[in-house]
Structure formats: structure tokens, C-alpha cells
XYZ file of C-alpha atoms in Angstrom:
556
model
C -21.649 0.728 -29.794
C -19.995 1.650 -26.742
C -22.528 1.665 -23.427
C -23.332 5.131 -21.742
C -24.256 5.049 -18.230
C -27.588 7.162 -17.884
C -26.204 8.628 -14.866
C -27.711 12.193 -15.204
C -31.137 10.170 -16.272
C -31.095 8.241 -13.083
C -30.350 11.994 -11.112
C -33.118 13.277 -12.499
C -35.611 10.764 -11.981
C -34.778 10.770 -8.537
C -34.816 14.094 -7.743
C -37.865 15.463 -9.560
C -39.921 12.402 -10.482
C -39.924 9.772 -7.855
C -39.059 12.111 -4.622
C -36.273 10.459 -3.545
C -35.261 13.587 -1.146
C -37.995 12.127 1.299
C -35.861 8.685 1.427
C -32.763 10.536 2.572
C -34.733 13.016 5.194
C -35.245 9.979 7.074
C -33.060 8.787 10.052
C -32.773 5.483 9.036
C -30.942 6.799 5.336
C -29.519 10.133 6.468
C -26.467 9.087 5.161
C -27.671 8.727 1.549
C -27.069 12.859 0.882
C -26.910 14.002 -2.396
C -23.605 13.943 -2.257
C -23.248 10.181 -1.954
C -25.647 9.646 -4.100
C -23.681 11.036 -7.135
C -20.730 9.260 -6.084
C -21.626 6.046 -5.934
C -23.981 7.030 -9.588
C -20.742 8.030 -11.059
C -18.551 5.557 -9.839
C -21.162 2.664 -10.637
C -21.474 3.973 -14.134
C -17.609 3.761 -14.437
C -17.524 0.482 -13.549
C -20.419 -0.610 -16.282
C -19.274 1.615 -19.077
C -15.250 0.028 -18.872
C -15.760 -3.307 -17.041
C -18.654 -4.882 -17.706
C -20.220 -3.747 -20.797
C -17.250 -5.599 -22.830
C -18.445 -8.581 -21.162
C -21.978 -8.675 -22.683
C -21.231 -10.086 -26.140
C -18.294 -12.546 -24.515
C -20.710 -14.451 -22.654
C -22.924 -14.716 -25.686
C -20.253 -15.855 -28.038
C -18.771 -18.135 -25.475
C -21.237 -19.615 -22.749
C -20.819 -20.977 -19.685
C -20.400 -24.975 -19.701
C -19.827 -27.969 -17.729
C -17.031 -29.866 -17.937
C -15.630 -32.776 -15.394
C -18.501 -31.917 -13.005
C -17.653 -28.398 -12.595
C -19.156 -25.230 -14.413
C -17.025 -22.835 -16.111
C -17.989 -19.555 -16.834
C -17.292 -16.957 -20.147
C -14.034 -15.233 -20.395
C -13.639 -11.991 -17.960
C -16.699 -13.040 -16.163
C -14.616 -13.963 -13.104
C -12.636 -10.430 -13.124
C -16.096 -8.921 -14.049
C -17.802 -10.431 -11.154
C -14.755 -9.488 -9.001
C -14.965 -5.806 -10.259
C -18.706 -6.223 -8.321
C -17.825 -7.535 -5.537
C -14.612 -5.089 -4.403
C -16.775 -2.459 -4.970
C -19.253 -3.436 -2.470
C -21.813 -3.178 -4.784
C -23.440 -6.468 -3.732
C -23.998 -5.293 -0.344
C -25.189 -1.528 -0.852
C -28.368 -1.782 0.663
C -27.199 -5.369 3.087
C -27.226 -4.365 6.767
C -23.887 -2.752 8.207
C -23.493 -5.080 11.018
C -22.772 -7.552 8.391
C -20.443 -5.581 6.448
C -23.096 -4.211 4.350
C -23.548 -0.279 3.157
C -26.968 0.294 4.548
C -28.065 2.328 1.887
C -31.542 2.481 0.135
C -33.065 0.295 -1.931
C -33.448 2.997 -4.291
C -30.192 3.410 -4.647
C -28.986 -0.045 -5.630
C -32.104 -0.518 -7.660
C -30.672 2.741 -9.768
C -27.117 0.472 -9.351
C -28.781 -2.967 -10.813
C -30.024 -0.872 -13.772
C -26.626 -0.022 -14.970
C -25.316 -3.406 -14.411
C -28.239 -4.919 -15.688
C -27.097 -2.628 -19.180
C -23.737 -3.769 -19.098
C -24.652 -7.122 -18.600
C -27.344 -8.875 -18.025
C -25.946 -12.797 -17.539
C -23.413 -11.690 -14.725
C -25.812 -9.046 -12.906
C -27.888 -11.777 -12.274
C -25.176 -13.607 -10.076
C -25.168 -10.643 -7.518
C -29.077 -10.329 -7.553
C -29.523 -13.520 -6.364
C -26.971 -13.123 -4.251
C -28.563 -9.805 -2.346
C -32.230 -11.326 -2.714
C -31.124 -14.422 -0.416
C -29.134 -11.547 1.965
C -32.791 -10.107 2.554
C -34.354 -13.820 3.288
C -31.749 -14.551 5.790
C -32.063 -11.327 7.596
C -35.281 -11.884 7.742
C -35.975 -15.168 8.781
C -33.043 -17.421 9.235
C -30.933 -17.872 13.294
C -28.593 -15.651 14.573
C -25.755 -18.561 13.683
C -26.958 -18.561 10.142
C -26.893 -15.054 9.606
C -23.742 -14.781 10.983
C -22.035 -17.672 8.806
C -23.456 -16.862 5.346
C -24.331 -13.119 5.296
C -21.126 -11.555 5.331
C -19.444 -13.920 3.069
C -22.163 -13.224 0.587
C -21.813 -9.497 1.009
C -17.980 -9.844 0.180
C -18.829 -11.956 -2.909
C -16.598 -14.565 -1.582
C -20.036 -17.142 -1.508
C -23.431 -16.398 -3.566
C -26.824 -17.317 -3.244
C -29.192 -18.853 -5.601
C -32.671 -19.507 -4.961
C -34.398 -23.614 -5.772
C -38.083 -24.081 -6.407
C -39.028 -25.342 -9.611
C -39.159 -29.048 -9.722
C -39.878 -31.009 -13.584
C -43.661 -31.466 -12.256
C -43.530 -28.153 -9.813
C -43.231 -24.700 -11.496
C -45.943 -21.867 -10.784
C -47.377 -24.960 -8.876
C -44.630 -25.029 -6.057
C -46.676 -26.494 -3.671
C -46.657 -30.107 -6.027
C -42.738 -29.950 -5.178
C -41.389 -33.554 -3.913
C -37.968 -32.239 -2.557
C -37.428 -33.803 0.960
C -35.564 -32.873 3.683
C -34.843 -35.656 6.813
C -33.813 -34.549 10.281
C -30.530 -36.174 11.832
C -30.876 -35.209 15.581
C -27.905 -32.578 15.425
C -29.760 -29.379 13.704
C -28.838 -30.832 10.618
C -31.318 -32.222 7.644
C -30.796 -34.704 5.003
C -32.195 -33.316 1.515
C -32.853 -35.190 -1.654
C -34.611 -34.010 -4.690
C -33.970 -32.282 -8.169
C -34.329 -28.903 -8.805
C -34.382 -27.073 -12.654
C -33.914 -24.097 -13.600
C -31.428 -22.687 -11.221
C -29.745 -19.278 -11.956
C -25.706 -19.609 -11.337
C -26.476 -23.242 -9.601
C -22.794 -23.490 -9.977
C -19.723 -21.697 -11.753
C -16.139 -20.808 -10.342
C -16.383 -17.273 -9.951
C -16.629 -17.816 -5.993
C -15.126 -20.260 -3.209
C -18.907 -21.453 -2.386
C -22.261 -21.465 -3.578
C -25.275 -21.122 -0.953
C -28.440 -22.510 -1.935
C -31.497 -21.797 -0.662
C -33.849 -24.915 -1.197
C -37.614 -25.475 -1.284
C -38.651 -29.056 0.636
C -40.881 -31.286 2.709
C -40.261 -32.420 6.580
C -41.810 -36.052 6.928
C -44.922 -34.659 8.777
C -45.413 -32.151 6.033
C -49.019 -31.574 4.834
C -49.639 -31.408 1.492
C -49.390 -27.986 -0.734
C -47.724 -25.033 -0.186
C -48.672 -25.086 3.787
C -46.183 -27.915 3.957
C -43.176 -26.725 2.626
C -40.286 -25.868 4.420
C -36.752 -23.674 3.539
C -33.298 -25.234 3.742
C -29.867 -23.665 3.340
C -27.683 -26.513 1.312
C -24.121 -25.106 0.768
C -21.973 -26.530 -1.760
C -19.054 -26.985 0.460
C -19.949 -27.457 4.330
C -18.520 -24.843 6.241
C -15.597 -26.287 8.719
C -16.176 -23.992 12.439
C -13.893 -21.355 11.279
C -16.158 -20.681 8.481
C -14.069 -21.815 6.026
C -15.823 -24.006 3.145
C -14.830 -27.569 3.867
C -15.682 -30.674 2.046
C -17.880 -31.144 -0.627
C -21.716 -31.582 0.120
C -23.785 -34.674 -1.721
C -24.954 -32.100 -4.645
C -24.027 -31.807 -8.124
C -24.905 -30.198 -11.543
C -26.577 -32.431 -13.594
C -26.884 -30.163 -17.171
C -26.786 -26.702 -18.453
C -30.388 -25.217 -19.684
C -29.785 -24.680 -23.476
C -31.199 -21.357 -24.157
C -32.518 -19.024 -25.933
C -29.890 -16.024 -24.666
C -28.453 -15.044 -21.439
C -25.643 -17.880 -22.696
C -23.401 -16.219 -19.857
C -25.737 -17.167 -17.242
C -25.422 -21.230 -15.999
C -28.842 -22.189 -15.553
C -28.859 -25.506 -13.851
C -30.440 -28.688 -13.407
C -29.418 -29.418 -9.209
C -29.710 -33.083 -7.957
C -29.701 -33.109 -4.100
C -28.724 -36.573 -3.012
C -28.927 -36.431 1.138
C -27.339 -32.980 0.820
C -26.666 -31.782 4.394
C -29.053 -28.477 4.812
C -30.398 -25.719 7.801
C -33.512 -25.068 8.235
C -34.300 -21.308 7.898
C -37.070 -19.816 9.494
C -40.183 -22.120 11.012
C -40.601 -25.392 9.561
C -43.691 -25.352 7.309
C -43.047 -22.335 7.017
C -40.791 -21.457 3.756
C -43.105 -20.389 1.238
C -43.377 -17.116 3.651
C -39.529 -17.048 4.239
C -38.844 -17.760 0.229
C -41.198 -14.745 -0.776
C -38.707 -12.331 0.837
C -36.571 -13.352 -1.449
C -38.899 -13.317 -4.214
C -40.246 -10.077 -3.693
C -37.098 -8.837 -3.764
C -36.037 -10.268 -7.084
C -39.295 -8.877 -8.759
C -38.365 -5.702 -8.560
C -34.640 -6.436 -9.711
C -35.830 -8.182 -12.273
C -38.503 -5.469 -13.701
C -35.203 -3.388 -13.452
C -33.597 -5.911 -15.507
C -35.907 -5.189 -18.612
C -35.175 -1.694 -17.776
C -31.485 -2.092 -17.802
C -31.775 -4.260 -21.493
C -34.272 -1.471 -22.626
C -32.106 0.864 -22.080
C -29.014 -0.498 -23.902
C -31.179 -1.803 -26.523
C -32.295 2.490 -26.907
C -29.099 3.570 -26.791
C -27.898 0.992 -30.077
C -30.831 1.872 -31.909
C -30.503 5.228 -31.809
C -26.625 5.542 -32.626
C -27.455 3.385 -35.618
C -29.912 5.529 -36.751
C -27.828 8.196 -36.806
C -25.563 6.846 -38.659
C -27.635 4.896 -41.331
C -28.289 6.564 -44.513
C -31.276 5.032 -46.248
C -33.931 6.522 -48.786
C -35.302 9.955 -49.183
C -36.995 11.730 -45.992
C -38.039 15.057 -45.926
C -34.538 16.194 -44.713
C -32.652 15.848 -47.204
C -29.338 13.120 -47.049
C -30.593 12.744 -43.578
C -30.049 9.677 -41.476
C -32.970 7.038 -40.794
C -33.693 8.672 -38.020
C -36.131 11.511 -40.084
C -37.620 9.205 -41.393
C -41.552 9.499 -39.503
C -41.915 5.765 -38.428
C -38.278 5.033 -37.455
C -38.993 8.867 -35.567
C -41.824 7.108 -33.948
C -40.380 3.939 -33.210
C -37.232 5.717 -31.187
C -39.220 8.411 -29.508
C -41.535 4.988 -28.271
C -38.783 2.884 -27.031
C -37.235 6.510 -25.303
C -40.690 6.935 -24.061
C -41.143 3.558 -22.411
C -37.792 3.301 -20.635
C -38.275 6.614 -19.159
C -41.873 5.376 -17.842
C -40.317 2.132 -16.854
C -37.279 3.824 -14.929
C -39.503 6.108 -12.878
C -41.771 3.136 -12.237
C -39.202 0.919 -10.821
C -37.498 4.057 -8.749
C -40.911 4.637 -7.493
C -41.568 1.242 -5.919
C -38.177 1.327 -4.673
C -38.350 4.722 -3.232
C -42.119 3.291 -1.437
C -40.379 -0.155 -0.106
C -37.362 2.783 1.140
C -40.150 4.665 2.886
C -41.842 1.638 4.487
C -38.909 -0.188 6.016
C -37.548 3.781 7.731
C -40.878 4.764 8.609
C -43.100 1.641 9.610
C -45.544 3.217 7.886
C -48.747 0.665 6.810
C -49.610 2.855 4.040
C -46.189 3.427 2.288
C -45.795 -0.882 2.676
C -49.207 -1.171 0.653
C -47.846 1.102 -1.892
C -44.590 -0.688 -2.474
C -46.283 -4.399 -2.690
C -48.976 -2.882 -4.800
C -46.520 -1.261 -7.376
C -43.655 -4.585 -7.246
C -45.955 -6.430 -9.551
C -46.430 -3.706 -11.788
C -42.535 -2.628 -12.007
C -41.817 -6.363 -12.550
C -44.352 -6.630 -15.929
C -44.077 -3.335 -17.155
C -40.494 -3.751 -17.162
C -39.973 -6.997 -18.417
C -42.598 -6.385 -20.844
C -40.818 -2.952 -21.994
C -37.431 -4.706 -22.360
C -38.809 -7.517 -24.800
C -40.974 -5.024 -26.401
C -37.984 -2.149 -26.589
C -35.186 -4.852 -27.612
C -37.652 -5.808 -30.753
C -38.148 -2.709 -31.600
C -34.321 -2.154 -31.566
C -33.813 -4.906 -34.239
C -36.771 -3.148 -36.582
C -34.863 0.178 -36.412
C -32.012 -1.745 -37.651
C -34.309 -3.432 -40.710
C -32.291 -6.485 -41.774
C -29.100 -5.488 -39.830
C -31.354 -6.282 -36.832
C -31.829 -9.755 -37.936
C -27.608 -10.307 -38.030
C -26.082 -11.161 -35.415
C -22.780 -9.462 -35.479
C -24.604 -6.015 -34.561
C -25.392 -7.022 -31.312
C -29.095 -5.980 -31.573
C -30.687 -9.772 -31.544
C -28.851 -10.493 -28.408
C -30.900 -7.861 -25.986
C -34.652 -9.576 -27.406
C -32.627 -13.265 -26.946
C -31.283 -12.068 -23.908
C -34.208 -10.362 -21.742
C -37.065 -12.641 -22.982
C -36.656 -14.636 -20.273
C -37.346 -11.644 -17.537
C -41.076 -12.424 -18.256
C -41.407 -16.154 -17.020
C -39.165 -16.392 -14.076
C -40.158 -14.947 -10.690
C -43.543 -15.345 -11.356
C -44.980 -15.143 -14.895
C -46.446 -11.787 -15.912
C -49.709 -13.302 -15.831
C -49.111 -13.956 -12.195
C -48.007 -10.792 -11.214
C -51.314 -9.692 -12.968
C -53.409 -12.233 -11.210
C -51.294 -11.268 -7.853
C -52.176 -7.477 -8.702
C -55.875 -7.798 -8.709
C -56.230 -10.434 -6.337
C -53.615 -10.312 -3.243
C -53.286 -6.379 -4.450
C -56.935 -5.411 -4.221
C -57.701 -7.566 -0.751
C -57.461 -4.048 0.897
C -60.605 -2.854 -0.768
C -58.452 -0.942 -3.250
C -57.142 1.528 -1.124
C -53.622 1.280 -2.407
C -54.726 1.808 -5.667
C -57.081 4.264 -4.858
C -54.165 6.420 -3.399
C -52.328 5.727 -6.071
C -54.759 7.521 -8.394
C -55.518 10.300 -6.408
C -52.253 11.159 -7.121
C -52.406 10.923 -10.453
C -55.801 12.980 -10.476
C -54.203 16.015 -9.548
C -52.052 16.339 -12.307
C -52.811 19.162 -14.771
C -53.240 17.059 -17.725
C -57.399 16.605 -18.882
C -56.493 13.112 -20.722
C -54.722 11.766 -18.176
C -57.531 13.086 -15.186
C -59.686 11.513 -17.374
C -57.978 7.894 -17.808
C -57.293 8.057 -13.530
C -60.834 8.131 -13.528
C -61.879 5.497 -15.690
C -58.885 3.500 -13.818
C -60.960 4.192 -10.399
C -63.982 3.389 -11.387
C -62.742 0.004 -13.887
C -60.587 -0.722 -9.836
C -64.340 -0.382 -8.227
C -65.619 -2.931 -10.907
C -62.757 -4.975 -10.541
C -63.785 -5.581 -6.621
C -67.106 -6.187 -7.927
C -66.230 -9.579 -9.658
C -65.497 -12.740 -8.735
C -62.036 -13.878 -9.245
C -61.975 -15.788 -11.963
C -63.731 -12.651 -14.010
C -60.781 -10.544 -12.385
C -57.759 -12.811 -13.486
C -59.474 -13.081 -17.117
C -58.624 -9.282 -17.106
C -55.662 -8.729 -15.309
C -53.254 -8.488 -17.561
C -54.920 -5.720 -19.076
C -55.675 -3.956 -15.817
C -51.792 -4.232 -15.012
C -51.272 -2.538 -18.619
C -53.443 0.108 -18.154
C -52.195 0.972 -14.675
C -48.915 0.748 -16.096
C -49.700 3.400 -18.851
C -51.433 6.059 -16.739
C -48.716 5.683 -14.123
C -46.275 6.178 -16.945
C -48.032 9.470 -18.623
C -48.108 10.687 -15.093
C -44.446 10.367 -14.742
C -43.166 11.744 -17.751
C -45.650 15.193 -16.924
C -44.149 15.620 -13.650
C -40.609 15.531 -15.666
C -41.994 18.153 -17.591
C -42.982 20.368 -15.136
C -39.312 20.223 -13.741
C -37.927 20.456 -16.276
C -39.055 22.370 -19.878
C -36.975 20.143 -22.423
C -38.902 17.088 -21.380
C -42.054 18.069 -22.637
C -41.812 17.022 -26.059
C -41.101 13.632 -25.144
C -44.188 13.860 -22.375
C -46.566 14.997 -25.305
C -45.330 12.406 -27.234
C -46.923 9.816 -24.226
C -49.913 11.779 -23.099
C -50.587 11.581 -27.009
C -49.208 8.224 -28.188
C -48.816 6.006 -25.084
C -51.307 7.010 -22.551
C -54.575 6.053 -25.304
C -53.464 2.754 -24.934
C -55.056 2.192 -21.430
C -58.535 2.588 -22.409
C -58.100 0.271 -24.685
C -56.589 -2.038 -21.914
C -59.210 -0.813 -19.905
C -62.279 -2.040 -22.187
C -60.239 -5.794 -22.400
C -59.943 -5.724 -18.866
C -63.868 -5.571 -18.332
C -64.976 -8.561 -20.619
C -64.634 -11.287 -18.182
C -64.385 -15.055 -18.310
C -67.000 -15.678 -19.700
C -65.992 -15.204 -23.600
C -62.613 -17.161 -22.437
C -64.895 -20.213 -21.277
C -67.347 -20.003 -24.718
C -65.079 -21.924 -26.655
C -64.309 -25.719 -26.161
C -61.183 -26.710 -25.463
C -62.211 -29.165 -28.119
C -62.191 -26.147 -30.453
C -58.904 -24.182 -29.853
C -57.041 -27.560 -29.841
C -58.868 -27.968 -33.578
């Protein structure tokens, strides 16, 4: 079915859920006035609903491949991708002074959604693309920033991002990447890198890569690892690309969906690279940009949940199956294809205002300085990323069950979103490490982000969820309590069940604005919001009971 942009959704969310007024009081986003926000809404939805969308099942059908040494992506993609670019859509929230908009965060999370809807394999050229414009305006020279960040802005280069080595995945600090120092500013980098979103393709007249590697005097671990820019053409003084550097695709990843998308294997071989930032110093420089992609990427399950909703649905409504207690009705009476619908509408909705809220937080830090709004956006980015991710996989299967054996065919498009956003789980950072990163690097302030966090919630005129913000306090309090290996042995749960009262908590302040919501907020104060005690009562048991059995006896 055709792809509706959730524009008025989006509106909403931001205007009586997430407080997105208090972003554009600021100086630093005055420009961002309700009037610009529903242009750039409307006109972003345009471009998803007629460009892009009709894109989604192309790359599926017909994947990206390598041929002669040089990758060639789906049909449209390149017009697609161009569609992105001329609108300026890479650079909405890139600084001005390098051709960027300037505009929130916010607003070109709300952006990625939509693209991420329409599809998923190309939006994930520009994401990388904006995530390495943050890293180099954080950390890399004047003459760097100058070179690369405009011409990434314009779409005319993009960025990709290389950790993961064979032996070096979660464990980047094993990585055996090199980089050698010629005396002129230059370095001389050899390794292999896997897994590399849009490595290569020929949508663009350069691709930038941002590489993970060790100087000679490099310690060992993570301490000793230092960031390189390695372009695939060197850039002649005028900032043209020039020739070719010593890189080169080695394969395309074979996989499970996002066919669209070239995942690479990269072989460096004495590539010529820059350092950015301090040497020894790139993990810190490389988190900007992964920080940044965890939130676009909990978006992504957002965007997938939300086209996966918007399929099931229609179908229902059309499908005629059975007896229900309306008579000749569609599926849709039917109570458990009801409850499955009204589940996957209210997850999106809780993931939407999730992801809007940690954008609207990192907004408020960045325009205001302010310590306390900077806790709150780092605490919530590992939540948005999981409860996202988790609510597109989760949202997409349900999809193909509303569709019963339909769902199972390919040809109705409803296998491709659970093939397709799967992935959105592992990469920047498994779940389970944004879990362990949640009550580990997340709680190191005593739990005063969280604790704010559920104040918030506490006031809220709800008993059940009052009483789950309590039991989240005082399960946060026990949480401090442990030592870390009890508090990873739980933190998936913990992340669920902070997920699920933050959710209930949205969806009753949509209520209150707004009357026509409530049956869809009783439906998660009733249905949803339970599940955090029991995510609450897994999240207590500790390590212990993961320990009792032998790994003698689970490999049995």
C-alpha cells in the first residue's frame, strides 16, 4: 500500500507530548517557529510519500552489487538519494557556516523518521553521512572541517564510519588497523574493516571514511586507538577529488534484508589518511559519531514500525475472513487481530515520543549548556535506540501475523520490514550494550538523571503508572546497590521497564491534550504499562542464577 507521511502525528507529538516549544524559545533555534516547522514536515513528507517510498521494494528485489571493482546501487537509488540531497535534508541540523540549516535535532530526527519509512537502505546513506558531520565539527582541524564538511552537507561526498575488524566487534579495542606517519601530516593506513554501511556505491563523486587505527607507539586497548579520515579519492588543493587512494571493496555482506544497502568488507592497503582529533584519542572522537547514530537508528525502528502499522492495518481493512461479532466485517473486529493493531499503534506512538524526547533534551543541552538537560539526553539515547529497534522488529512481526499466511509471501511486502529492520538491534552497539551502558555509564551520577526522569513521571494523574515510577525508583536505588556484574545480568530488563513507564507516561499526556487519544492511552496504561513489573522482578534476580549452570550444561 501506498506510504502516508504521519505528518500531523509528528505535529502533535511535538507540540503536546515532548515540549518542543521550549527548543524554539531558545536563541540558539529561534528560527525553528512553528511555521517552519510545518514546512519543512510537509515538504519532507512529500518527498517520502512520491520519491522514496517506491524505492523500498526496488532495492529489495534488486540489490546493490559489485562488479569490476566498483559498487552499483538499486535502480532510482541515485535520483532517490539526489532527491535528499537538493533538499538539504542532509544538512538540517549541520552548522550554517558550512552550508548547513542549523536547525534542531528534533527536527531532523522527526525528518529521518519519514525517510527511514520510505526507505530504510538509502536513509541510511545520509545518516552516516550527518553522524560523521557532527564528529568533524567536533573534533577534527579547521582544514579538515573546511575540506569535507560542506561537500558532505551538499551530498556531493558521504561519510561512513570503520570499526569492526573479523576479530574486533563490541571488542574495538582488539582492532589491528594501523596507521604510519610520513612526515607531511599525512598517515599510511593498512588494515581490513567489515561491516561497513555504503563503504562504496556511485551515488556520489567521493566517499569519506572515517577509520578506527593504531599509531606505532599505541598502547594496547581502546586507550590506544586513534581516528583517521581515508577518502576514496584524495582531494587535489582545489578540493576536487583526485586520484584514487590504495582502498578497495573486497565483498558485499549477503544479508538478511536491507539488500539496498552495500555493506562492505574495506581493505586499506597504505591508504593515505588525517588524523582527526588527538592521537590516542579516537574512541572519544568516534563516539560523537556514535552517539549520534543511536538515536537515528532507534528512529530507524520507528520509521519501519511505522510503515509496517500502516500495511497492517490497510490489510485488515480490507481482508474478509470468518465470522466476528460484526457481521461481514473485516479482520480487523476480530478481538486478537483488534489487539494486535491497537499494540503495534500503541508502541510506535510510545516509541515516537521517546525518540522526540531525547532529541528535544540533546536540543536543550547544546542551546542552553545546561548539565542537567545533557544528563537527560545521554541517559534517554540508549533507551530510544532499544526501545526502538526493539519496537520495529517486534511491530514488523506482528505486521506479518495480521496478515496470517499472506505475511509469510513475499509479494505483499510485509516480510521485507522484519528482514529489513532486524539488523537495527546489533549495529551501533547491541541492545544488550545499550542496556549494560544504561545502568552502568547511565547510573555513574548516582541516578540523578533517572531520578528526574521519574519525578516527572510521578506527577502524572494516573495511580498505575505513580505506582510503577515508584517501583522504577526504588528497583534504580537497588540497581546502585549491586555490583556490576549483578546490574548487567538485569539490564535489559531495567531498559524495558523504563521504556514502558516512559511510554504509558507519554501516551497520558496525549490524552490530556487531546480527548480522542485516550482510548488508545487506556489501551497502554492497561495492556502495555503491566509489562514493567514484570521487567522489573527479572531485572532484580542477579547473576547469580546466570552463573548456576555450567557452561558444560547449556552447551549439552
Amino acid at each position: 500500500m501506498p506510504y502516508r507521511a504521519p505528518v500531523s502525528d509528528i505535529r502533535f507529538c511535538l507540540d503536546h507530548v515532548v515540549g518542543f516549544d521550549r527548543v524554539a524559545a531558545t536563541e540558539t533555534f529561534a528560527e525553528a517557529t512553528p511555521e517552519t516547522v510545518d514546512a519543512i514536515l510537509t515538504e519532507a513528507g512529500r518527498l517520502c510519500e512520491e520519491v522514496l517510498a517506491p524505492l523500498n521494494r526496488e532495492g529489495d528485489l534488486h540489490p546493490a552489487r559489485l562488479e569490476n571493482g566498483v559498487v552499483r546501487t538499486s535502480p532510482g537509488y541515485a535520483e532517490g538519494f539526489r532527491a535528499i540531497a537538493e533538499g538539504g535534508w542532509i544538512g538540517m541540523s549541520a552548522p550554517e557556516d558550512f552550508g548547513g540549516m542549523g536547525l534542531p535535532i528534533t527536527l531532523a530526527t522527526a525528518v529521518n523518521e519519514m525517510l527511514s519509512s520510505a526507505c530504510l537502505a538509502l536513509q541510511l546513506n545520509p545518516l552516516m553521512s550527518q553522524g560523521q558531520i557532527e564528529a568533524l565539527e567536533a573534533h577534527a582541524s579547521a582544514e579538515i572541517q573546511e575540506l569535507y564538511i560542506p561537500k558532505l552537507i551538499s551530498g556531493e561526498w558521504t561519510g561512513t564510519m570503520n570499526l569492526t575488524e573479523p576479530q574486533a566487534g563490541s571488542d574495538v579495542g582488539a582492532l589491528k588497523t594501523r596507521a604510519e606517519p610520513q612526515g607531511d601530516g599525512s598517515y599510511k593506513v593498512t588494515g581490513q574493516k567489515i561491516y561497513i554501511s555504503w563503504g562504496d556505491h556511485d551515488m556520489a563523486e567521493n566517499v569519506c571514511h572515517l577509520v578506527l587505527a593504531r599509531l606505532p607507539d599505541a598502547a594496547e586497548g581502546t586507550k590506544g586507538i586513534s581516528l583517521f579520515m581515508v577518502p576514496k579519492r584524495i582531494p587535489n588543493e582545489d578540493g576536487t577529488p583526485g586520484p584514487a587512494n590504495d582502498l578497495h571493496v573486497v565483498s558485499l555482506e549477503h544479508k538478511l534484508g536491507l539488500h539496498g544497502s552495500p555493506t562492505a568488507v574495506m581493505q586499506y592497503d597504505g591508504a593515505r589518511g588525517w588524523l582527526v582529533g588527538e592521537p590516542h584519542r579516537g574512541m572519544a572522537a568516534m563516539f560523537t559519531m556514535m552517539n549520534n547514530a543511536r538515536l537515528g537508528v532507534g528512529v530507524q525502528g520507528l520509521g519501519v514500525a511505522e510503515r509496517a502499522l500502516q500495511h497492517a492495518v490497510a490489510y485488515a481493512l480490507e481482508r474478509r475472513q470468518g465470522r466476528s461479532h460484526v457481521e461481514d466485517g473485516s479482520i480487523l473486529e476480530h478481538a486478537d487481530v483488534r489487539r494486535a493493531v491497537l499494540t503495534m499503534k500503541s508502541e510506535t506512538f510510545a516509541a515516537r515520543a521517546l525518540c522526540l524526547d531525547c532529541a528535544v533534551a540533546l536540543d536543550m543541552g547544546r542551546a542552553t549548556g545546561d548539565a542537567e538537560w545533557r544528563a537527560r539526553g545521554a541517559f534517554l539515547t540508549p533507551i530510544a535506540k532499544a526501545f526502538g529497534t526493539d519496537t520495529g522488529i517486534k511491530v514488523a512481526g506482528d505486521g506479518i501475523q495480521v496478515h496470517g499466511g499472506m505475511g509469510f509471501v513475499e509479494e505483499t511486502g510485509a516480510a521485507q520490514f522484519l528482514r529489513d529492520v532486524r539488523v537495527t538491534a546489533i549495529y551501533e552497539g547491541t541492545n544488550g550494550i545499550q542496556a549494560m551502558d544504561l545502568v552502568g555509564r547511565k547510573l555513574a551520577d548516582g541516578g540523578a538523571a533517572a531520578f528526574a526522569l521519574l519525578d516527572e513521571v510521578a506527577e502524572a494523574d494516573h495511580e498505575g503508572l505513580r505506582a510503577a515510577s515508584a517501583e522504577l525508583r526504588t528497583l534504580t536505588e537497588w540497581m546502585l546497590a549491586q555490583d556490576m556484574q549483578d546490574r548487567f545480568a538485569g539490564s535489559v530488563a531495567y531498559l524495558a521497564a523504563f521504556a514502558r513507564v516512559l511510554g504509558a507516561h507519554y501516551h497520558l499526556r496525549a490524552a490530556a491534550a487531546d480527548a480522542s487519544r485516550a482510548g488508545i492511552a487506556r489501551f497502554a496504561a492497561g495492556r502495555m504499562l503491566p509489562e514493567a513489573l514484570a521487567e522489573m522482578a527479572k531485572a532484580r534476580t542477579g547473576a547469580e542464577e546466570l552463573y548456576a549452570i555450567s557452561t558444560e550444561e547449556i552447551a549439552a
